[in-house]
Structures are given as C-alpha cells and as structure tokens.
PDB file of C-alpha atoms in Angstrom:
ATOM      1  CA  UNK B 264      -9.023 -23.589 -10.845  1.00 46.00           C
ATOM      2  CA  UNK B 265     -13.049 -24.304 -11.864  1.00 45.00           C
ATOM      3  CA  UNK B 266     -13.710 -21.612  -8.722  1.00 45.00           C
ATOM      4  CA  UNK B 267     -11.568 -19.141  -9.591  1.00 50.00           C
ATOM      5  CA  UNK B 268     -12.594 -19.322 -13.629  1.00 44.00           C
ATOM      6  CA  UNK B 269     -16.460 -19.409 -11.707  1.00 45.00           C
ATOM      7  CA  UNK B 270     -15.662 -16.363  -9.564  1.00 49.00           C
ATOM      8  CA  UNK B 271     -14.060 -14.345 -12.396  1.00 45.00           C
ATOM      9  CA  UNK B 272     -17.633 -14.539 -14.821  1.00 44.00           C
ATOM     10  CA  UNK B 273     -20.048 -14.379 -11.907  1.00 43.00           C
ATOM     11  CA  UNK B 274     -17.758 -10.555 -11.531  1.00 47.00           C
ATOM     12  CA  UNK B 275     -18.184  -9.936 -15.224  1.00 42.00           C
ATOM     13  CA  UNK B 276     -22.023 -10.723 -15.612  1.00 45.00           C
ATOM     14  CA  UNK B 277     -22.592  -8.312 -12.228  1.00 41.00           C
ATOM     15  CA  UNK B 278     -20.399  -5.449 -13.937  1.00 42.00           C
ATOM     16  CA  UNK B 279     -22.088  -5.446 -17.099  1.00 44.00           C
ATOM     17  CA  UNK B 280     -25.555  -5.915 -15.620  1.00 44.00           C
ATOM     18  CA  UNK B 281     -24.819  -2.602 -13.865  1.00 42.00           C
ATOM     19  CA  UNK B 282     -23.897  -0.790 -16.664  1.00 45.00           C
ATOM     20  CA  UNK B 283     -26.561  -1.480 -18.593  1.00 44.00           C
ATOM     21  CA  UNK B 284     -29.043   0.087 -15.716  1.00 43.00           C
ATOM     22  CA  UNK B 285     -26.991   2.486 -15.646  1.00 41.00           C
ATOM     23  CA  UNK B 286     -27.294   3.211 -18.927  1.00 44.00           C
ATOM     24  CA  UNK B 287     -31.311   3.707 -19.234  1.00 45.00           C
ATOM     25  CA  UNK B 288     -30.384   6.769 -16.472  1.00 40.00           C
ATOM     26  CA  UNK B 289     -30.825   9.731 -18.039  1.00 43.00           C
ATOM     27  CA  UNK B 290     -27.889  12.091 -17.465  1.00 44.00           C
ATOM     28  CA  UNK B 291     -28.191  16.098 -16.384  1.00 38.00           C
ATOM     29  CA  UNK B 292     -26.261  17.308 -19.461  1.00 41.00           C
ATOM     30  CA  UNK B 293     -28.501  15.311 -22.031  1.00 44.00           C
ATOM     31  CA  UNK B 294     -32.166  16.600 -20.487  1.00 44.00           C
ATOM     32  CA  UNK B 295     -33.386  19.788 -21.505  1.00 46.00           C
ATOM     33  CA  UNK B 296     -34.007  22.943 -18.860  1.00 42.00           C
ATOM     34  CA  UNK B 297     -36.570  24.982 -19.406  1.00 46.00           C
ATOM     35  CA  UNK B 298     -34.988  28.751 -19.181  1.00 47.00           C
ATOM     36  CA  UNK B 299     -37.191  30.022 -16.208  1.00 47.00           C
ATOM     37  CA  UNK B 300     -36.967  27.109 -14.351  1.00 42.00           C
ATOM     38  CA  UNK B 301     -35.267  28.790 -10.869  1.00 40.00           C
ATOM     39  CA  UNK B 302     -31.147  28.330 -10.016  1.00 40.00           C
ATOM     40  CA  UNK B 303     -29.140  28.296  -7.221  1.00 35.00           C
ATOM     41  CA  UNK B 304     -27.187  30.853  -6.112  1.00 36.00           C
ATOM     42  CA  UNK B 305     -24.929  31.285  -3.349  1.00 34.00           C
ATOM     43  CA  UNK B 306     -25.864  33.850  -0.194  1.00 37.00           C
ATOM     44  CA  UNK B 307     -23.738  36.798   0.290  1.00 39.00           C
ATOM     45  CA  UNK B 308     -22.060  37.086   3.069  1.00 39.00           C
ATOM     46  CA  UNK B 309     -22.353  40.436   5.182  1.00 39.00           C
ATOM     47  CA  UNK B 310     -19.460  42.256   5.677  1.00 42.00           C
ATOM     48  CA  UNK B 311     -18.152  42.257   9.331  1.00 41.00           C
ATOM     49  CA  UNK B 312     -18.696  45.397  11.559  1.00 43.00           C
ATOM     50  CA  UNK B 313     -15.527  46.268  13.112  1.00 41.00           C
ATOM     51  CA  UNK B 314     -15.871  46.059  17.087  1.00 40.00           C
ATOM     52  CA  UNK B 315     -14.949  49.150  19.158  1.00 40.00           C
ATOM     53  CA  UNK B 316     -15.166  48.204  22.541  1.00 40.00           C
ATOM     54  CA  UNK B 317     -12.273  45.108  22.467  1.00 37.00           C
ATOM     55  CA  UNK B 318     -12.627  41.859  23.555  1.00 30.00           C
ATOM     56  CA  UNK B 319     -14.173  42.457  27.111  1.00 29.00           C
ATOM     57  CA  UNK B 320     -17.002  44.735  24.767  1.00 35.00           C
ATOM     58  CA  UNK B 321     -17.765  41.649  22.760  1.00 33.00           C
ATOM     59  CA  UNK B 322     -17.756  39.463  25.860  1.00 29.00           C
ATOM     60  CA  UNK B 323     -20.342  41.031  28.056  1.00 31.00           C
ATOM     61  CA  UNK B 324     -22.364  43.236  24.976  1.00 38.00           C
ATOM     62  CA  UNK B 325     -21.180  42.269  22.026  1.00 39.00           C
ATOM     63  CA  UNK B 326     -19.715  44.025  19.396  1.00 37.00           C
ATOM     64  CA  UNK B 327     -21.656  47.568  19.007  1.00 37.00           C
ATOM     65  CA  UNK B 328     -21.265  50.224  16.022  1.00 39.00           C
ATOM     66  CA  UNK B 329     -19.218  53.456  16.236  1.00 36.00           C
ATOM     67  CA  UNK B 330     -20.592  56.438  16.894  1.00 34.00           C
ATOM     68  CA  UNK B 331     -21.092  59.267  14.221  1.00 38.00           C
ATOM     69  CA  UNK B 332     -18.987  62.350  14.902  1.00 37.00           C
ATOM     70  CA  UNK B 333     -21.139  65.412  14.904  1.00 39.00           C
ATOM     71  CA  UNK B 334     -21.213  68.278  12.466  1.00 42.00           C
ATOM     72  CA  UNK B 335     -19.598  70.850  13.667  1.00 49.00           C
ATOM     73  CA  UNK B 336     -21.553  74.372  12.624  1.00 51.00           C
ATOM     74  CA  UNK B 337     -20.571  76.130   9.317  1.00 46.00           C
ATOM     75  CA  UNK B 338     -17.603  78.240   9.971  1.00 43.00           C
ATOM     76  CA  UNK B 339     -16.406  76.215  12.537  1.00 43.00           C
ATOM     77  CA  UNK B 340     -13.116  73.766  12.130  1.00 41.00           C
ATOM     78  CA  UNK B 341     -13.968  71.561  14.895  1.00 41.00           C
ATOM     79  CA  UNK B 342     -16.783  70.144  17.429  1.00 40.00           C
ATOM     80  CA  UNK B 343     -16.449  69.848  21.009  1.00 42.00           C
ATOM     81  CA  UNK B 344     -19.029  66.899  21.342  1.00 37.00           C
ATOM     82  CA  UNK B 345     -20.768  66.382  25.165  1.00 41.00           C
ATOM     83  CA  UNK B 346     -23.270  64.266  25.358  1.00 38.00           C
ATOM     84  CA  UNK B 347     -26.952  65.046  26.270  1.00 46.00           C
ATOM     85  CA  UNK B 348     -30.086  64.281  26.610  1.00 48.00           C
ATOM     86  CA  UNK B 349     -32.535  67.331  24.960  1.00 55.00           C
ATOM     87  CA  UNK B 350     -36.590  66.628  24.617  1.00 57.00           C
ATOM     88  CA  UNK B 351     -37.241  66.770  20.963  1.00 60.00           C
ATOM     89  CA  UNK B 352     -39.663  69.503  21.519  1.00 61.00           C
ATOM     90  CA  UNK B 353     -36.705  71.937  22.507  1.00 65.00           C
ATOM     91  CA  UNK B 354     -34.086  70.833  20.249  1.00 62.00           C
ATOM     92  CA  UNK B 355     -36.852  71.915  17.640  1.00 59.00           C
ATOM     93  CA  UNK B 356     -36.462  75.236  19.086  1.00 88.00           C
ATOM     94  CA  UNK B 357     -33.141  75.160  19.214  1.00 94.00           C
ATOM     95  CA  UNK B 358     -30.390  76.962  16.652  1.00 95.00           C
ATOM     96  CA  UNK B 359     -27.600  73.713  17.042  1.00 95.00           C
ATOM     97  CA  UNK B 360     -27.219  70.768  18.605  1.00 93.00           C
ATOM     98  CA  UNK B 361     -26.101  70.468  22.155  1.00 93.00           C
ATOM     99  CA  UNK B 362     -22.295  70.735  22.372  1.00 90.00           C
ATOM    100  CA  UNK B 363     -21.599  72.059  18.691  1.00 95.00           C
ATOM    101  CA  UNK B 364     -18.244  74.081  18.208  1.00 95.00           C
ATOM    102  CA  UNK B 365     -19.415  77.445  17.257  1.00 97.00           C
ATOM    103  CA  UNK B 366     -17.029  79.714  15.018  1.00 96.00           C
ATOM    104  CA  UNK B 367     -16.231  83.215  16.932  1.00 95.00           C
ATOM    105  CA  UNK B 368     -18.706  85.995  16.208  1.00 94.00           C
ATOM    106  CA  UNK B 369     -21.962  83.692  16.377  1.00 96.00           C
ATOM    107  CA  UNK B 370     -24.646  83.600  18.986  1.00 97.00           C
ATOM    108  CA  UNK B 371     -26.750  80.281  18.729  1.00 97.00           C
ATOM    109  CA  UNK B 372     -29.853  79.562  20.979  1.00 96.00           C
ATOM    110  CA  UNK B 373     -29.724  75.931  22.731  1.00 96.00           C
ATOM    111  CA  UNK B 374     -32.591  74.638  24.512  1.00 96.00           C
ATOM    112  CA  UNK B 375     -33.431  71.951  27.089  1.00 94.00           C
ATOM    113  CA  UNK B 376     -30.109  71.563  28.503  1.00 95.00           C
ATOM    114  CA  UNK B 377     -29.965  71.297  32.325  1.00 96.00           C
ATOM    115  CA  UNK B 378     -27.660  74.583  33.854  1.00 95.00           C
ATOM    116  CA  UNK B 379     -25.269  71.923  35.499  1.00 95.00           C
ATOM    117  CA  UNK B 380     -24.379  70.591  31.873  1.00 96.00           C
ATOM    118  CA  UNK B 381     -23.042  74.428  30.752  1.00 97.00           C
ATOM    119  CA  UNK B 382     -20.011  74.211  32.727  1.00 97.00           C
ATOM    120  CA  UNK B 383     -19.374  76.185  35.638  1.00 98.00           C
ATOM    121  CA  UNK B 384     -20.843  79.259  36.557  1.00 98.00           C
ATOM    122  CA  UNK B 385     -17.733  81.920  36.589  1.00 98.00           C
ATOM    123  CA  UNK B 386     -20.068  85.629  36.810  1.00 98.00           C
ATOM    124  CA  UNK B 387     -23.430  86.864  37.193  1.00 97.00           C
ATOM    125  CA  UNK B 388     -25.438  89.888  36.656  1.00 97.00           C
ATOM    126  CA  UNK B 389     -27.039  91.665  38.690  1.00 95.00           C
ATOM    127  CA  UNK B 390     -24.967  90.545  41.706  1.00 93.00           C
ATOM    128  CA  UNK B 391     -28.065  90.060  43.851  1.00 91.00           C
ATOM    129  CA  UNK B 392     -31.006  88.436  42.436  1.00 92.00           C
ATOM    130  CA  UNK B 393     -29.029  87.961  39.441  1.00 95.00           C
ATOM    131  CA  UNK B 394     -31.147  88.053  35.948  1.00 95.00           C
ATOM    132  CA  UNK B 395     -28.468  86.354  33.421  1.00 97.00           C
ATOM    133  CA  UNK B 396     -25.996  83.438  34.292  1.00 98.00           C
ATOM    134  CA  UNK B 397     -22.697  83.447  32.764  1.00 98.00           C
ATOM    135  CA  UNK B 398     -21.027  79.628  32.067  1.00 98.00           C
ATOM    136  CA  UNK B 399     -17.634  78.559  31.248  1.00 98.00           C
ATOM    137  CA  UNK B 400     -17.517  74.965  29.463  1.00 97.00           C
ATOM    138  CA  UNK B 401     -13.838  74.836  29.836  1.00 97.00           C
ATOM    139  CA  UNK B 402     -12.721  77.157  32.982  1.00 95.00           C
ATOM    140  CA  UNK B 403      -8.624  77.974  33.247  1.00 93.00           C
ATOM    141  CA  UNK B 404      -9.044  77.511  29.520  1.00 95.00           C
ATOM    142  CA  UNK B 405      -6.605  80.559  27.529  1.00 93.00           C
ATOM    143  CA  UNK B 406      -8.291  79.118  24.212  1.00 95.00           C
ATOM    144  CA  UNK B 407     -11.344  79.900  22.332  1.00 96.00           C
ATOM    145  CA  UNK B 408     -13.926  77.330  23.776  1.00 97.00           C
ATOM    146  CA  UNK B 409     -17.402  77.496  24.571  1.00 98.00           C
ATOM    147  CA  UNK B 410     -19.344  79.685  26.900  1.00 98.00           C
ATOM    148  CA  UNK B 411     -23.143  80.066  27.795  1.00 98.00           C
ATOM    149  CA  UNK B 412     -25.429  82.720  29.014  1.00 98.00           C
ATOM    150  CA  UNK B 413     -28.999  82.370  30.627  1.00 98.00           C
ATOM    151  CA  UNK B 414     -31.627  84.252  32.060  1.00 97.00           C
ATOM    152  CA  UNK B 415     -33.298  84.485  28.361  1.00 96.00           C
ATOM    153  CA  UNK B 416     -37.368  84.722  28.962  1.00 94.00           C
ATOM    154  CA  UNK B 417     -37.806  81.836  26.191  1.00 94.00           C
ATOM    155  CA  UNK B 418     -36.414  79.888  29.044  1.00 94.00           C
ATOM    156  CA  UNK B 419     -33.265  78.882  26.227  1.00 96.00           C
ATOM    157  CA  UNK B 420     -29.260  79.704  26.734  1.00 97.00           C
ATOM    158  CA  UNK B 421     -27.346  81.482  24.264  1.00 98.00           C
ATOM    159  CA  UNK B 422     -24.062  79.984  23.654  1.00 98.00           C
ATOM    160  CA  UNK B 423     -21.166  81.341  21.844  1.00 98.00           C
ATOM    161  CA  UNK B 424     -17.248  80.656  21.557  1.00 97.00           C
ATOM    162  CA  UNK B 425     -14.537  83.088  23.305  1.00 96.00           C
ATOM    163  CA  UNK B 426     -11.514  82.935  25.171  1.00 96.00           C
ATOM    164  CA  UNK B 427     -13.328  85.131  27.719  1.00 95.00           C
ATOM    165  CA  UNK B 428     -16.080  86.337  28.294  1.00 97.00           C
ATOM    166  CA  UNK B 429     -17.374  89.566  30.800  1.00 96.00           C
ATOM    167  CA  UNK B 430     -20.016  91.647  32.249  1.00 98.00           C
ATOM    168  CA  UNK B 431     -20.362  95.247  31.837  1.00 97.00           C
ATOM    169  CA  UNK B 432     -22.682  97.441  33.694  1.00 96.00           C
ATOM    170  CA  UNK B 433     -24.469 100.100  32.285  1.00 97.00           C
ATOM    171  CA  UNK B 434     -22.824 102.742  34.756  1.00 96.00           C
ATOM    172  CA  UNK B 435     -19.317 101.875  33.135  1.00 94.00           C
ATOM    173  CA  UNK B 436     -20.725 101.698  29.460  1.00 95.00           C
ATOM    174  CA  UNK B 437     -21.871 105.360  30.285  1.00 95.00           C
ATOM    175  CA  UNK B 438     -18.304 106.374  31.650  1.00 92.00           C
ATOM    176  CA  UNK B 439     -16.417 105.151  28.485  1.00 89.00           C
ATOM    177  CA  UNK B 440     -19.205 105.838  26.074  1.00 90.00           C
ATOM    178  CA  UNK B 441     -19.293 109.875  26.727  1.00 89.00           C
ATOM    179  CA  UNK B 442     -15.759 110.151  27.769  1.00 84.00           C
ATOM    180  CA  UNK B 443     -14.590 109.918  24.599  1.00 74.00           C
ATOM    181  CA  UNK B 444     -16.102 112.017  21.604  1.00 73.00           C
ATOM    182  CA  UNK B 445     -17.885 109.640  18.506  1.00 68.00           C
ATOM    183  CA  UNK B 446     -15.372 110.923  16.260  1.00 66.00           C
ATOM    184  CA  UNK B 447     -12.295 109.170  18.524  1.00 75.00           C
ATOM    185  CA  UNK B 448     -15.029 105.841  19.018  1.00 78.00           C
ATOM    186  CA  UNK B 449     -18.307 105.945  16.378  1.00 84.00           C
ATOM    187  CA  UNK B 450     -21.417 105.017  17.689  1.00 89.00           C
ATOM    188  CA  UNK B 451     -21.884 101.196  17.435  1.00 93.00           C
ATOM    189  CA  UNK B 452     -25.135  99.111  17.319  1.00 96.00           C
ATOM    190  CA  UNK B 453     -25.061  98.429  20.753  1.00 97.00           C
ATOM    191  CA  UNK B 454     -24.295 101.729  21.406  1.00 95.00           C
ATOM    192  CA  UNK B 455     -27.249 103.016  19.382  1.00 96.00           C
ATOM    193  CA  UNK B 456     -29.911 100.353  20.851  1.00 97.00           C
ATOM    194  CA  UNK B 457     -28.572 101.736  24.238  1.00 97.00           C
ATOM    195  CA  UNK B 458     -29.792 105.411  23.628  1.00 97.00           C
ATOM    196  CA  UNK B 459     -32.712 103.931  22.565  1.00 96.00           C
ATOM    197  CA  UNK B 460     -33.466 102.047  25.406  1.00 96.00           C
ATOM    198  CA  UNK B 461     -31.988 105.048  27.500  1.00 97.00           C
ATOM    199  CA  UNK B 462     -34.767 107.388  26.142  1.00 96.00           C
ATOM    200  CA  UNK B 463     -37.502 105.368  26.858  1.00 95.00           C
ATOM    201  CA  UNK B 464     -36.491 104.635  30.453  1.00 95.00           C
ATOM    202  CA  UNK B 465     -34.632 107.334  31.732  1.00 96.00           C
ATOM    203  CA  UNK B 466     -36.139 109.929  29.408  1.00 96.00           C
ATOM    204  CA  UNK B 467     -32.591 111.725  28.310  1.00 95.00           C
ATOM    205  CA  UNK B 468     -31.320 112.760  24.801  1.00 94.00           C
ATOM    206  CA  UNK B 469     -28.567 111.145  22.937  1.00 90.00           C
ATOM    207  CA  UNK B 470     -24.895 111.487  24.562  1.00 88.00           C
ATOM    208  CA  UNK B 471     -26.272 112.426  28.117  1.00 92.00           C
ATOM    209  CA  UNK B 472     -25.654 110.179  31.196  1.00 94.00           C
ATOM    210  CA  UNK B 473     -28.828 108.575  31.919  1.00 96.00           C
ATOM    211  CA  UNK B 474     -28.504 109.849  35.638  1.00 94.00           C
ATOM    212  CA  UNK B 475     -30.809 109.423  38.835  1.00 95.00           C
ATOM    213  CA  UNK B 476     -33.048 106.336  37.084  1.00 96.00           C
ATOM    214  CA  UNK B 477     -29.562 104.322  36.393  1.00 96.00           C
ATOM    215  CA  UNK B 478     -30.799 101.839  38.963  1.00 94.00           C
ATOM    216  CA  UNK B 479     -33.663 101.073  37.262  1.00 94.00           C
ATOM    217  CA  UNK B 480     -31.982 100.737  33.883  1.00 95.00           C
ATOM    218  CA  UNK B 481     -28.832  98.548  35.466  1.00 95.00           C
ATOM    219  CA  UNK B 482     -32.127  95.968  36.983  1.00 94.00           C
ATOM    220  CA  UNK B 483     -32.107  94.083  33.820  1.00 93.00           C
ATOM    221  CA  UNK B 484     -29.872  95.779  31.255  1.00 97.00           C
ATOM    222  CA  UNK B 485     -26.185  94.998  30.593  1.00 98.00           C
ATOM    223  CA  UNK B 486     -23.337  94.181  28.399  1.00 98.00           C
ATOM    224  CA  UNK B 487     -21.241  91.153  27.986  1.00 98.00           C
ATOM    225  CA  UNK B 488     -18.073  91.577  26.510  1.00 96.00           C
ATOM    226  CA  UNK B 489     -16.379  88.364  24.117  1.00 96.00           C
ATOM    227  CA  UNK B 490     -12.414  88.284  23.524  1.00 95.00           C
ATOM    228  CA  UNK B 491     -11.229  85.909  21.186  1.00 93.00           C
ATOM    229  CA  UNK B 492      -7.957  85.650  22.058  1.00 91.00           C
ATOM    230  CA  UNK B 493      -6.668  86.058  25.983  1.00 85.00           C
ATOM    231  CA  UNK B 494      -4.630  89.272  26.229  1.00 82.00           C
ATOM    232  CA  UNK B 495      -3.628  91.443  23.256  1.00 78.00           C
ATOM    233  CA  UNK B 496      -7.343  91.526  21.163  1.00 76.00           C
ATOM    234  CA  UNK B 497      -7.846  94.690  18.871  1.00 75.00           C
ATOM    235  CA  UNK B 498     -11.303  93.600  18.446  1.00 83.00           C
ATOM    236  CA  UNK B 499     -14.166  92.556  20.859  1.00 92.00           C
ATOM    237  CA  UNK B 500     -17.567  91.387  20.445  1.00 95.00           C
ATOM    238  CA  UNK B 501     -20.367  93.574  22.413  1.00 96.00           C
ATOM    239  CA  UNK B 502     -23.657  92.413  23.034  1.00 98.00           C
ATOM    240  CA  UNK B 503     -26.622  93.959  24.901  1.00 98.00           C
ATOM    241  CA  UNK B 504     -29.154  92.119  26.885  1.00 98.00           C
ATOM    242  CA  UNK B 505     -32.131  94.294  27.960  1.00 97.00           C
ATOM    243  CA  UNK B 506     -35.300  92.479  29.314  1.00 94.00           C
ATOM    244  CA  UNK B 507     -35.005  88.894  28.918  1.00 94.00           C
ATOM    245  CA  UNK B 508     -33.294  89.218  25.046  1.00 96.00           C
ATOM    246  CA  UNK B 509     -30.327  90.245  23.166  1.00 97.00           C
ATOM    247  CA  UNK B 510     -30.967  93.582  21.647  1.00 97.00           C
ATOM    248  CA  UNK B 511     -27.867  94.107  19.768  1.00 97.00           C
ATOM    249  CA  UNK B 512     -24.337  93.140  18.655  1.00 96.00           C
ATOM    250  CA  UNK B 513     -21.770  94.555  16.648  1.00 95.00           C
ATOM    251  CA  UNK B 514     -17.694  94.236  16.969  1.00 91.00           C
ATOM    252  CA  UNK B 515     -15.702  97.143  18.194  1.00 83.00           C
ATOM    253  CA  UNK B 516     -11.948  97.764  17.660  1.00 77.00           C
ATOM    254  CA  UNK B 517      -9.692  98.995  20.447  1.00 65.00           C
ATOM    255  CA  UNK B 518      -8.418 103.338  20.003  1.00 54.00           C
TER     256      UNK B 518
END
C-alpha cells in the first residue's frame, strides 16, 4: 500500500513539474507579429492540359497540346487546312497562308509551296512547252474546293476556289467575242485588256480578229474560266493571263 501511495505522488510531482515549464513557453497567439513580417501561402496548382493523343500518346510522348485551327480568309465559312512547310521569306510574300479556304471570286498569291503539294495537275496551257499549270486540290470533286495555277514570273501560284476550273485559248475567245454584237454581250474587263493587248501585238483595231500573228499572241496569252457551281452557272469568273501575270478579271453572266 506504502508503494502504491509512493507511486501515485512521484506521478503528481512529475505532472506539475511539467506544467510549470510549460508554462514559462511563450505561446503563438500571445507574441506580437510585426505586419510585414512574410506568410505562407499555399502554391497554385496548374490546371491540367487535356491530352489528345490517348493513352498510347502519353505513353511514348507524353501528353502534347492541340493544335490551333486556322483562320479561314474573310468571306470564307470554312478552311481546308493541309499542312506545309513555307520559308518565312515567301510566306512574307504571300497573300494567305498555305491551305486557307478562299471565298469564290478571290484570287490570292501563295508562295513557297512545292507543285506536288497543289494537288494534281488536271490541264495545261500551251499544250507543248506549257507556260501555266492548272491544279486540282480535290479532283472528282462536284463542290467548290480549291484550285491553283502556276507559271506566274514571281515564281508564286495563284490559288482560288471553284467547282471547275478551264482553259480558253485566245482563238476561241475571238470566235465568241465577235460573233456576237456588244449590245447582246458588253465588253468586259477582260475583254477590254484583250484589245489592248491585241493592238500592241497583232496591230488590229477594236472588234477585228487578230488574224495571221494569233500564234504569237496564243504563246503566252490565255483565259481560264472559274464555275462555281458544276452544271447550271449563270455566272462565271474570267481571268486573263498574258506574260507571266494576271491582267484582268471581271464576272460575266450567261445570254
């Protein structure tokens, strides 16, 4: 009984020895902070990118961003996107960006792009030692898609949007143009920059067949006709390349 009433004050000398150490502790709450003194705060975390290429993506290459969609040119409702490598030097030069959607009606330069990226070739003009290169992104296409042209002397393609797209020689502009009086067909910009350039090079007035030099007129003059829509279009796009450029285009309606 001595032990246990031993035991029971040795426990109750220890107890209140400890509290009284304790005691001379100052506590957090009764010391004073000065207000600039620096805090804690907790790290954001960073949001997590979304993976697009699965789990096999972020297995062999990790997780990598989306792409961003390209603008499509004003006017346009949509972008037909193909990917490319250009030199920055000629996409300076260039109107759009490789493998923007076009609206119809507009003619954009597009430099730097390799022929074998345009599509496939579906016409040329002249036949032998052809001068301009006509390109079909989409062939067997009935829609409005993209096309390009070469044989530009600033070494660029012209690329527009049509359902289709084709050459016409000088010899048959002639044929339509004077079979039919201006007041049936008025004189178009095309048609106008055409008796321009017919003056100068076969050295005939207005409305008369340009006749023996043809040949030399046809060796790097000729128009390419653009349809919107396959069958059934009451309007056309003309445009006239002469000598490495595009000299005019207007729209014409059908009689």
């Amino acid at each position: 009984m001595a032990m246990r009433i031993a035991s029971a004050c040795l426990s109750l000398m220890l107890v209140a020895s400890c509290g009284a150490e304790m005691a001379e502790v100052p506590r957090l709450a009764d010391e004073s902070i000065a207000e600039d003194a620096p805090r804690m705060s907790v790290a954001a975390q960073p949001s997590p990118q979304p993976s697009t290429g699965g789990f096999l993506s972020a297995l062999f290459g990790g997780t990598r961003q989306a792409p961003q969609p390209e603008t499509a040119a004003p006017g346009s409702t949509d972008a037909d996107v193909t990917e490319a490598s250009v030199p920055a030097a000629d996409a300076v030069k260039s109107d759009i960006v490789f493998g923007t959607r076009l609206p119809y009606g507009r003619v954009a330069k597009i430099c730097g792009v390799a022929d074998r990226q345009l599509g496939e070739k579906i016409a040329q003009y002249p036949e032998r030692r052809p001068k301009h290169r006509l390109y079909d992104s989409a062939p067997g296409s009935t829609q409005p898609h993209t096309f390009y042209i070469t044989g530009f002397d600033d070494g660029c393609a012209r690329q527009f949007t049509a359902a289709m797209a084709v050459f016409g020689s000088v010899e048959m502009h002639e044929q339509l143009r004077y079979g039919l009086p201006a007041e049936v067909q008025p004189y178009s910009d095309t048609d106008k920059a055409y008796e321009k350039l017919k003056r100068r090079v076969c050295n005939k007035p207005r409305r008369k067949p340009c006749g023996s030099r043809i040949g030399q007129m046809a060796k790097d003059t000729v128009f390419l006709s653009v349809y919107e829509r396959f069958g059934g279009n009451s309007q056309w796009m003309n445009i006239l390349l002469h000598g490495g450029d595009i000299v005019a285009q207007d729209r014409k309606s059908g009689l």
